[in-house]
PDB file of C-alpha atoms in Angstrom:
ATOM      1  CA  MET A   1       0.000   0.000   0.000  1.00  0.00           C
ATOM      2  CA  ILE A   2       1.596   3.265  -1.123  1.00  0.00           C
ATOM      3  CA  PHE A   3       0.920   5.137   2.115  1.00  0.00           C
ATOM      4  CA  GLY A   4       2.205   2.386   4.404  1.00  0.00           C
ATOM      5  CA  PRO A   5       5.722   3.783   5.013  1.00  0.00           C
ATOM      6  CA  ILE A   6       4.353   7.001   6.520  1.00  0.00           C
ATOM      7  CA  GLY A   7       3.978   6.357  10.259  1.00  0.00           C
ATOM      8  CA  ALA A   8       2.162   8.375  12.939  1.00  0.00           C
ATOM      9  CA  GLY A   9       5.472   8.733  14.806  1.00  0.00           C
ATOM     10  CA  ALA A  10       7.130  10.759  12.053  1.00  0.00           C
ATOM     11  CA  PRO A  11       8.111  14.277  13.288  1.00  0.00           C
ATOM     12  CA  PHE A  12       6.023  16.154  10.706  1.00  0.00           C
ATOM     13  CA  LEU A  13       2.848  14.215  11.663  1.00  0.00           C
ATOM     14  CA  ARG A  14       2.780  15.298  15.353  1.00  0.00           C
ATOM     15  CA  THR A  15       0.648  18.420  14.835  1.00  0.00           C
ATOM     16  CA  GLY A  16      -3.143  18.314  14.585  1.00  0.00           C
ATOM     17  CA  ARG A  17      -3.111  19.424  10.947  1.00  0.00           C
ATOM     18  CA  ALA A  18      -0.575  16.791  10.031  1.00  0.00           C
ATOM     19  CA  ALA A  19      -2.602  14.137  11.864  1.00  0.00           C
ATOM     20  CA  ALA A  20      -5.717  15.120   9.918  1.00  0.00           C
ATOM     21  CA  LEU A  21      -3.740  14.871   6.684  1.00  0.00           C
ATOM     22  CA  ALA A  22      -2.528  11.414   7.667  1.00  0.00           C
ATOM     23  CA  ALA A  23      -6.109  10.323   8.366  1.00  0.00           C
ATOM     24  CA  GLY A  24      -7.177  11.555   4.943  1.00  0.00           C
ATOM     25  CA  LEU A  25      -4.363   9.676   3.243  1.00  0.00           C
ATOM     26  CA  ALA A  26      -5.283   6.538   5.138  1.00  0.00           C
ATOM     27  CA  GLY A  27      -8.849   6.870   3.870  1.00  0.00           C
ATOM     28  CA  LEU A  28      -7.641   7.190   0.285  1.00  0.00           C
ATOM     29  CA  ALA A  29      -5.472   4.130   0.779  1.00  0.00           C
ATOM     30  CA  ALA A  30      -8.450   2.165   2.023  1.00  0.00           C
ATOM     31  CA  LEU A  31     -10.447   3.140  -1.064  1.00  0.00           C
ATOM     32  CA  SER A  32      -7.614   2.072  -3.327  1.00  0.00           C
ATOM     33  CA  ALA A  33      -7.663  -1.358  -1.709  1.00  0.00           C
ATOM     34  CA  VAL A  34     -11.294  -2.077  -2.701  1.00  0.00           C
ATOM     35  CA  PRO A  35     -11.329  -5.031  -5.129  1.00  0.00           C
ATOM     36  CA  ALA A  36     -12.146  -4.215  -8.753  1.00  0.00           C
ATOM     37  CA  SER A  37     -15.114  -6.595  -8.696  1.00  0.00           C
ATOM     38  CA  ALA A  38     -16.687  -4.628  -5.857  1.00  0.00           C
ATOM     39  CA  ALA A  39     -16.034  -1.246  -7.468  1.00  0.00           C
ATOM     40  CA  ALA A  40     -17.335  -2.295 -10.897  1.00  0.00           C
ATOM     41  CA  PRO A  41     -19.958  -5.063 -10.984  1.00  0.00           C
ATOM     42  CA  ALA A  42     -19.931  -7.395 -13.976  1.00  0.00           C
ATOM     43  CA  ARG A  43     -21.810  -6.218 -17.051  1.00  0.00           C
ATOM     44  CA  ASP A  44     -24.185  -8.912 -18.273  1.00  0.00           C
ATOM     45  CA  PRO A  45     -22.747 -10.177 -21.598  1.00  0.00           C
ATOM     46  CA  SER A  46     -25.980 -11.910 -22.631  1.00  0.00           C
ATOM     47  CA  GLY A  47     -27.023 -11.276 -26.217  1.00  0.00           C
ATOM     48  CA  THR A  48     -26.092 -12.182 -29.784  1.00  0.00           C
ATOM     49  CA  TRP A  49     -22.623 -11.220 -31.013  1.00  0.00           C
ATOM     50  CA  LEU A  50     -20.893 -11.164 -34.397  1.00  0.00           C
ATOM     51  CA  THR A  51     -17.402 -12.620 -34.192  1.00  0.00           C
ATOM     52  CA  GLN A  52     -14.463 -10.456 -35.194  1.00  0.00           C
ATOM     53  CA  ASP A  53     -13.882 -12.366 -38.445  1.00  0.00           C
ATOM     54  CA  GLY A  54     -17.582 -12.134 -39.358  1.00  0.00           C
ATOM     55  CA  LYS A  55     -17.909 -15.894 -39.800  1.00  0.00           C
ATOM     56  CA  ALA A  56     -20.474 -16.556 -37.075  1.00  0.00           C
ATOM     57  CA  ARG A  57     -23.029 -15.099 -34.716  1.00  0.00           C
ATOM     58  CA  ILE A  58     -22.839 -16.401 -31.169  1.00  0.00           C
ATOM     59  CA  ARG A  59     -25.729 -16.246 -28.731  1.00  0.00           C
ATOM     60  CA  VAL A  60     -24.468 -15.807 -25.155  1.00  0.00           C
ATOM     61  CA  GLU A  61     -26.815 -16.483 -22.243  1.00  0.00           C
ATOM     62  CA  LYS A  62     -26.873 -17.478 -18.585  1.00  0.00           C
ATOM     63  CA  CYS A  63     -26.980 -21.195 -17.841  1.00  0.00           C
ATOM     64  CA  GLY A  64     -26.326 -23.796 -15.170  1.00  0.00           C
ATOM     65  CA  PRO A  65     -27.585 -23.974 -11.589  1.00  0.00           C
ATOM     66  CA  GLN A  66     -29.290 -20.694 -10.644  1.00  0.00           C
ATOM     67  CA  GLU A  67     -28.073 -19.322 -14.007  1.00  0.00           C
ATOM     68  CA  LYS A  68     -24.713 -18.291 -12.571  1.00  0.00           C
ATOM     69  CA  ASN A  69     -22.719 -19.659 -15.518  1.00  0.00           C
ATOM     70  CA  LEU A  70     -22.354 -18.377 -19.063  1.00  0.00           C
ATOM     71  CA  CYS A  71     -22.942 -20.484 -22.175  1.00  0.00           C
ATOM     72  CA  GLY A  72     -22.754 -19.658 -25.876  1.00  0.00           C
ATOM     73  CA  TYR A  73     -24.055 -21.182 -29.114  1.00  0.00           C
ATOM     74  CA  ALA A  74     -23.389 -20.697 -32.833  1.00  0.00           C
ATOM     75  CA  VAL A  75     -26.765 -19.442 -34.089  1.00  0.00           C
ATOM     76  CA  TRP A  76     -25.626 -18.255 -37.535  1.00  0.00           C
ATOM     77  CA  LEU A  77     -22.796 -19.246 -39.877  1.00  0.00           C
ATOM     78  CA  LYS A  78     -21.588 -17.241 -42.853  1.00  0.00           C
ATOM     79  CA  THR A  79     -20.848 -20.527 -44.626  1.00  0.00           C
ATOM     80  CA  PRO A  80     -23.331 -23.102 -43.293  1.00  0.00           C
ATOM     81  CA  LEU A  81     -22.716 -25.614 -46.109  1.00  0.00           C
ATOM     82  CA  ASN A  82     -19.605 -27.650 -46.926  1.00  0.00           C
ATOM     83  CA  ASP A  83     -18.013 -28.151 -50.349  1.00  0.00           C
ATOM     84  CA  GLU A  84     -20.624 -30.795 -51.163  1.00  0.00           C
ATOM     85  CA  GLY A  85     -23.485 -28.425 -50.467  1.00  0.00           C
ATOM     86  CA  LYS A  86     -24.479 -30.221 -47.256  1.00  0.00           C
ATOM     87  CA  PRO A  87     -24.823 -28.672 -43.777  1.00  0.00           C
ATOM     88  CA  ARG A  88     -21.492 -28.509 -41.993  1.00  0.00           C
ATOM     89  CA  VAL A  89     -20.918 -30.974 -39.170  1.00  0.00           C
ATOM     90  CA  ASP A  90     -18.525 -30.966 -36.219  1.00  0.00           C
ATOM     91  CA  PHE A  91     -16.292 -33.680 -37.729  1.00  0.00           C
ATOM     92  CA  ARG A  92     -13.151 -32.614 -35.824  1.00  0.00           C
ATOM     93  CA  ASN A  93     -14.736 -33.003 -32.390  1.00  0.00           C
ATOM     94  CA  PRO A  94     -12.641 -35.253 -30.087  1.00  0.00           C
ATOM     95  CA  ASP A  95     -15.869 -36.932 -28.952  1.00  0.00           C
ATOM     96  CA  PRO A  96     -16.864 -39.421 -31.692  1.00  0.00           C
ATOM     97  CA  LYS A  97     -20.516 -39.099 -30.683  1.00  0.00           C
ATOM     98  CA  LYS A  98     -20.497 -35.399 -31.610  1.00  0.00           C
ATOM     99  CA  ARG A  99     -18.777 -35.642 -34.992  1.00  0.00           C
ATOM    100  CA  THR A 100     -22.043 -35.868 -36.876  1.00  0.00           C
ATOM    101  CA  ARG A 101     -23.811 -33.010 -35.081  1.00  0.00           C
ATOM    102  CA  ALA A 102     -24.570 -29.911 -37.116  1.00  0.00           C
ATOM    103  CA  SER A 103     -22.135 -27.030 -36.738  1.00  0.00           C
ATOM    104  CA  LEU A 104     -25.035 -24.599 -36.780  1.00  0.00           C
ATOM    105  CA  GLY A 105     -26.459 -24.524 -33.280  1.00  0.00           C
ATOM    106  CA  HIS A 106     -23.630 -26.294 -31.452  1.00  0.00           C
ATOM    107  CA  GLN A 107     -22.428 -25.090 -28.033  1.00  0.00           C
ATOM    108  CA  LEU A 108     -18.955 -23.584 -27.890  1.00  0.00           C
ATOM    109  CA  ILE A 109     -18.914 -21.519 -24.667  1.00  0.00           C
ATOM    110  CA  LEU A 110     -18.986 -24.057 -21.861  1.00  0.00           C
ATOM    111  CA  GLY A 111     -20.437 -22.739 -18.625  1.00  0.00           C
ATOM    112  CA  LEU A 112     -17.996 -19.953 -17.769  1.00  0.00           C
ATOM    113  CA  LYS A 113     -17.789 -18.757 -14.166  1.00  0.00           C
ATOM    114  CA  LEU A 114     -17.474 -15.232 -12.802  1.00  0.00           C
ATOM    115  CA  ASN A 115     -14.001 -14.484 -11.389  1.00  0.00           C
ATOM    116  CA  ASP A 116     -12.721 -11.874  -8.914  1.00  0.00           C
ATOM    117  CA  GLU A 117     -12.222  -9.337 -11.734  1.00  0.00           C
ATOM    118  CA  ALA A 118     -15.905  -9.483 -12.746  1.00  0.00           C
ATOM    119  CA  HIS A 119     -14.960 -11.399 -15.901  1.00  0.00           C
ATOM    120  CA  TYR A 120     -16.284 -14.786 -16.990  1.00  0.00           C
ATOM    121  CA  GLU A 121     -13.661 -17.492 -17.455  1.00  0.00           C
ATOM    122  CA  GLY A 122     -13.575 -21.174 -18.376  1.00  0.00           C
ATOM    123  CA  LYS A 123     -13.397 -23.190 -21.602  1.00  0.00           C
ATOM    124  CA  ILE A 124     -14.348 -22.464 -25.200  1.00  0.00           C
ATOM    125  CA  TYR A 125     -14.541 -25.054 -27.990  1.00  0.00           C
ATOM    126  CA  ASN A 126     -13.157 -24.246 -31.450  1.00  0.00           C
ATOM    127  CA  ALA A 127     -14.866 -26.388 -34.085  1.00  0.00           C
ATOM    128  CA  GLU A 128     -12.284 -25.347 -36.697  1.00  0.00           C
ATOM    129  CA  ASP A 129      -9.558 -27.421 -35.031  1.00  0.00           C
ATOM    130  CA  GLY A 130     -11.565 -29.529 -32.565  1.00  0.00           C
ATOM    131  CA  LYS A 131      -9.696 -28.152 -29.539  1.00  0.00           C
ATOM    132  CA  PHE A 132     -10.633 -26.542 -26.238  1.00  0.00           C
ATOM    133  CA  TYR A 133      -9.053 -23.294 -25.047  1.00  0.00           C
ATOM    134  CA  ASP A 134      -9.016 -21.292 -21.837  1.00  0.00           C
ATOM    135  CA  VAL A 135     -11.118 -18.196 -22.369  1.00  0.00           C
ATOM    136  CA  THR A 136     -12.034 -15.018 -20.512  1.00  0.00           C
ATOM    137  CA  ILE A 137     -15.037 -12.943 -21.584  1.00  0.00           C
ATOM    138  CA  TRP A 138     -16.146  -9.528 -20.429  1.00  0.00           C
ATOM    139  CA  SER A 139     -17.999  -6.472 -21.668  1.00  0.00           C
ATOM    140  CA  ASP A 140     -16.757  -2.963 -20.949  1.00  0.00           C
ATOM    141  CA  GLU A 141     -19.130  -1.373 -23.461  1.00  0.00           C
ATOM    142  CA  PRO A 142     -22.779  -2.318 -24.106  1.00  0.00           C
ATOM    143  CA  GLU A 143     -22.150  -3.034 -27.799  1.00  0.00           C
ATOM    144  CA  GLU A 144     -18.796  -4.803 -27.503  1.00  0.00           C
ATOM    145  CA  LEU A 145     -17.667  -8.140 -26.053  1.00  0.00           C
ATOM    146  CA  THR A 146     -13.998  -8.924 -25.421  1.00  0.00           C
ATOM    147  CA  VAL A 147     -13.042 -12.577 -25.834  1.00  0.00           C
ATOM    148  CA  LYS A 148      -9.531 -13.555 -24.735  1.00  0.00           C
ATOM    149  CA  GLY A 149      -8.513 -17.102 -25.592  1.00  0.00           C
ATOM    150  CA  CYS A 150      -5.332 -18.783 -24.400  1.00  0.00           C
ATOM    151  CA  LEU A 151      -3.740 -21.993 -25.655  1.00  0.00           C
ATOM    152  CA  ILE A 152      -1.176 -21.705 -22.860  1.00  0.00           C
ATOM    153  CA  ALA A 153      -0.518 -19.045 -20.235  1.00  0.00           C
ATOM    154  CA  PHE A 154       1.768 -16.912 -22.410  1.00  0.00           C
ATOM    155  CA  LEU A 155       0.056 -17.523 -25.755  1.00  0.00           C
ATOM    156  CA  CYS A 156      -3.200 -15.553 -25.660  1.00  0.00           C
ATOM    157  CA  GLN A 157      -5.131 -13.576 -28.228  1.00  0.00           C
ATOM    158  CA  SER A 158      -8.069 -11.216 -27.800  1.00  0.00           C
ATOM    159  CA  GLN A 159     -10.993 -10.588 -30.120  1.00  0.00           C
ATOM    160  CA  SER A 160     -13.712  -7.970 -30.116  1.00  0.00           C
ATOM    161  CA  TRP A 161     -17.233  -9.172 -30.911  1.00  0.00           C
ATOM    162  CA  LYS A 162     -19.994  -6.734 -31.859  1.00  0.00           C
ATOM    163  CA  ARG A 163     -23.572  -6.929 -30.595  1.00  0.00           C
ATOM    164  CA  VAL A 164     -26.274  -7.536 -33.212  1.00  0.00           C
ATOM    165  CA  SER A 165     -30.021  -7.211 -32.800  1.00  0.00           C
ATOM    166  CA  ASP A 166     -31.330  -8.250 -36.223  1.00  0.00           C
ATOM    167  CA  ALA A 167     -31.852 -11.775 -37.574  1.00  0.00           C
ATOM    168  CA  LEU A 168     -30.288 -12.941 -40.823  1.00  0.00           C
ATOM    169  CA  PRO A 169     -31.663 -15.694 -43.099  1.00  0.00           C
ATOM    170  CA  GLY A 170     -30.751 -19.055 -41.627  1.00  0.00           C
ATOM    171  CA  GLN A 171     -30.199 -17.703 -38.107  1.00  0.00           C
ATOM    172  CA  LEU A 172     -31.546 -19.734 -35.208  1.00  0.00           C
ATOM    173  CA  THR A 173     -33.899 -17.553 -33.209  1.00  0.00           C
ATOM    174  CA  GLY A 174     -35.752 -20.081 -31.048  1.00  0.00           C
ATOM    175  CA  PRO A 175     -35.046 -20.929 -27.407  1.00  0.00           C
ATOM    176  CA  THR A 176     -32.144 -23.191 -26.517  1.00  0.00           C
ATOM    177  CA  ASN A 177     -33.134 -26.834 -27.084  1.00  0.00           C
ATOM    178  CA  GLY A 178     -36.429 -25.603 -28.526  1.00  0.00           C
ATOM    179  CA  PRO A 179     -37.829 -25.292 -32.056  1.00  0.00           C
ATOM    180  CA  ASN A 180     -35.435 -23.387 -34.349  1.00  0.00           C
ATOM    181  CA  GLY A 181     -33.012 -22.955 -31.453  1.00  0.00           C
ATOM    182  CA  PRO A 182     -29.447 -24.056 -30.668  1.00  0.00           C
ATOM    183  CA  ARG A 183     -28.618 -27.265 -28.817  1.00  0.00           C
ATOM    184  CA  ALA A 184     -26.919 -27.321 -25.434  1.00  0.00           C
ATOM    185  CA  ASP A 185     -24.438 -30.002 -24.421  1.00  0.00           C
ATOM    186  CA  ALA A 186     -26.008 -32.493 -22.017  1.00  0.00           C
ATOM    187  CA  GLU A 187     -24.356 -31.048 -18.900  1.00  0.00           C
ATOM    188  CA  TRP A 188     -25.601 -27.528 -19.709  1.00  0.00           C
ATOM    189  CA  ALA A 189     -29.038 -28.339 -21.097  1.00  0.00           C
ATOM    190  CA  PRO A 190     -31.867 -26.365 -19.475  1.00  0.00           C
ATOM    191  CA  LYS A 191     -33.456 -28.424 -16.717  1.00  0.00           C
ATOM    192  CA  ALA A 192     -37.227 -28.724 -16.460  1.00  0.00           C
ATOM    193  CA  ALA A 193     -38.765 -27.964 -13.100  1.00  0.00           C
ATOM    194  CA  PRO A 194     -39.425 -31.063 -10.971  1.00  0.00           C
ATOM    195  CA  GLY A 195     -42.752 -32.638 -11.857  1.00  0.00           C
ATOM    196  CA  ALA A 196     -43.104 -30.566 -15.037  1.00  0.00           C
ATOM    197  CA  THR A 197     -43.328 -31.656 -18.659  1.00  0.00           C
ATOM    198  CA  ALA A 198     -43.335 -29.881 -21.974  1.00  0.00           C
ATOM    199  CA  ASN A 199     -47.114 -29.563 -21.751  1.00  0.00           C
ATOM    200  CA  GLY A 200     -47.281 -28.346 -18.171  1.00  0.00           C
ATOM    201  CA  PRO A 201     -47.251 -29.815 -14.660  1.00  0.00           C
ATOM    202  CA  ALA A 202     -47.306 -33.568 -14.482  1.00  0.00           C
ATOM    203  CA  ALA A 203     -50.469 -35.236 -13.241  1.00  0.00           C
ATOM    204  CA  THR A 204     -51.508 -38.731 -12.404  1.00  0.00           C
ATOM    205  CA  GLY A 205     -52.382 -40.775 -15.447  1.00  0.00           C
ATOM    206  CA  THR A 206     -51.024 -39.544 -18.797  1.00  0.00           C
ATOM    207  CA  ALA A 207     -47.984 -37.282 -18.286  1.00  0.00           C
ATOM    208  CA  GLY A 208     -48.559 -33.647 -19.103  1.00  0.00           C
ATOM    209  CA  GLN A 209     -52.330 -33.989 -19.305  1.00  0.00           C
ATOM    210  CA  ALA A 210     -55.060 -33.449 -16.733  1.00  0.00           C
ATOM    211  CA  PRO A 211     -56.766 -36.625 -15.538  1.00  0.00           C
ATOM    212  CA  ALA A 212     -60.024 -37.434 -17.335  1.00  0.00           C
ATOM    213  CA  ALA A 213     -63.111 -36.269 -15.497  1.00  0.00           C
ATOM    214  CA  LYS A 214     -65.332 -38.996 -14.116  1.00  0.00           C
ATOM    215  CA  PRO A 215     -68.798 -39.171 -15.756  1.00  0.00           C
ATOM    216  CA  ALA A 216     -71.606 -37.822 -13.636  1.00  0.00           C
ATOM    217  CA  PRO A 217     -73.755 -40.565 -12.038  1.00  0.00           C
ATOM    218  CA  LYS A 218     -76.977 -41.320 -13.852  1.00  0.00           C
ATOM    219  CA  PRO A 219     -80.180 -40.281 -12.012  1.00  0.00           C
ATOM    220  CA  ALA A 220     -82.074 -43.178 -10.419  1.00  0.00           C
ATOM    221  CA  ALA A 221     -85.123 -44.398 -12.371  1.00  0.00           C
ATOM    222  CA  PRO A 222     -88.447 -43.287 -10.790  1.00  0.00           C
ATOM    223  CA  LYS A 223     -90.260 -45.987  -8.835  1.00  0.00           C
ATOM    224  CA  ALA A 224     -93.531 -47.332 -10.295  1.00  0.00           C
ATOM    225  CA  PRO A 225     -96.648 -46.400  -8.244  1.00  0.00           C
ATOM    226  CA  ALA A 226     -97.990 -49.202  -6.013  1.00  0.00           C
ATOM    227  CA  ALA A 227    -101.004 -51.140  -7.426  1.00  0.00           C
ATOM    228  CA  PRO A 228    -104.389 -50.381  -5.683  1.00  0.00           C
ATOM    229  CA  ALA A 229    -105.607 -52.982  -3.222  1.00  0.00           C
ATOM    230  CA  PRO A 230    -108.453 -55.280  -4.569  1.00  0.00           C
ATOM    231  CA  ALA A 231    -111.995 -54.389  -3.534  1.00  0.00           C
ATOM    232  CA  GLN A 232    -113.499 -56.472  -0.675  1.00  0.00           C
TER     233      GLN A 232
END
């Protein structure tokens, strides 16, 4: 702390004015020690962003338990088809089960966590080489997202993504894991509320549907009048 070497026992701090000055300096020192995360809360980076090279649009949104993590999905590709005119697939993925999934809509930002600097950090997947990289994401300006990826500690590169609000032809605009929406990896897929289904709260009988109403009981048939007694 820059004011630490100045002690109250120094000769020029014995007067009342000097003591007041020392107290003021101590207060400034205390303010300078406030962590950056406390002084500047994290800006929510949720939204759709155009990558720096213009090849993709990435939707960034909260995910995970209590939505404290950050996930991202490729919702638009400048070149969605391969050389054969077919939709691109994630053929370089190290997981054989994912090599046939469509590139459009795949998850690449994998549940980043907020750090002490009010930045989100974790892993990002690069479908172009099938590798995972350490990444830090933050937003200093409402229309700009900084993405810093690192292969190793001293080999890092930053990109600036721009916010977009329109929708281009072929862009996925639906909810994650919903119609016309991107697909989350299994560990980050949105969880349904306990006892709920796609059609609403679960009920006994057929899931997602209300139990059939019981038919109303039929009214009892009227009794026939008693026959008159024979004459005597």
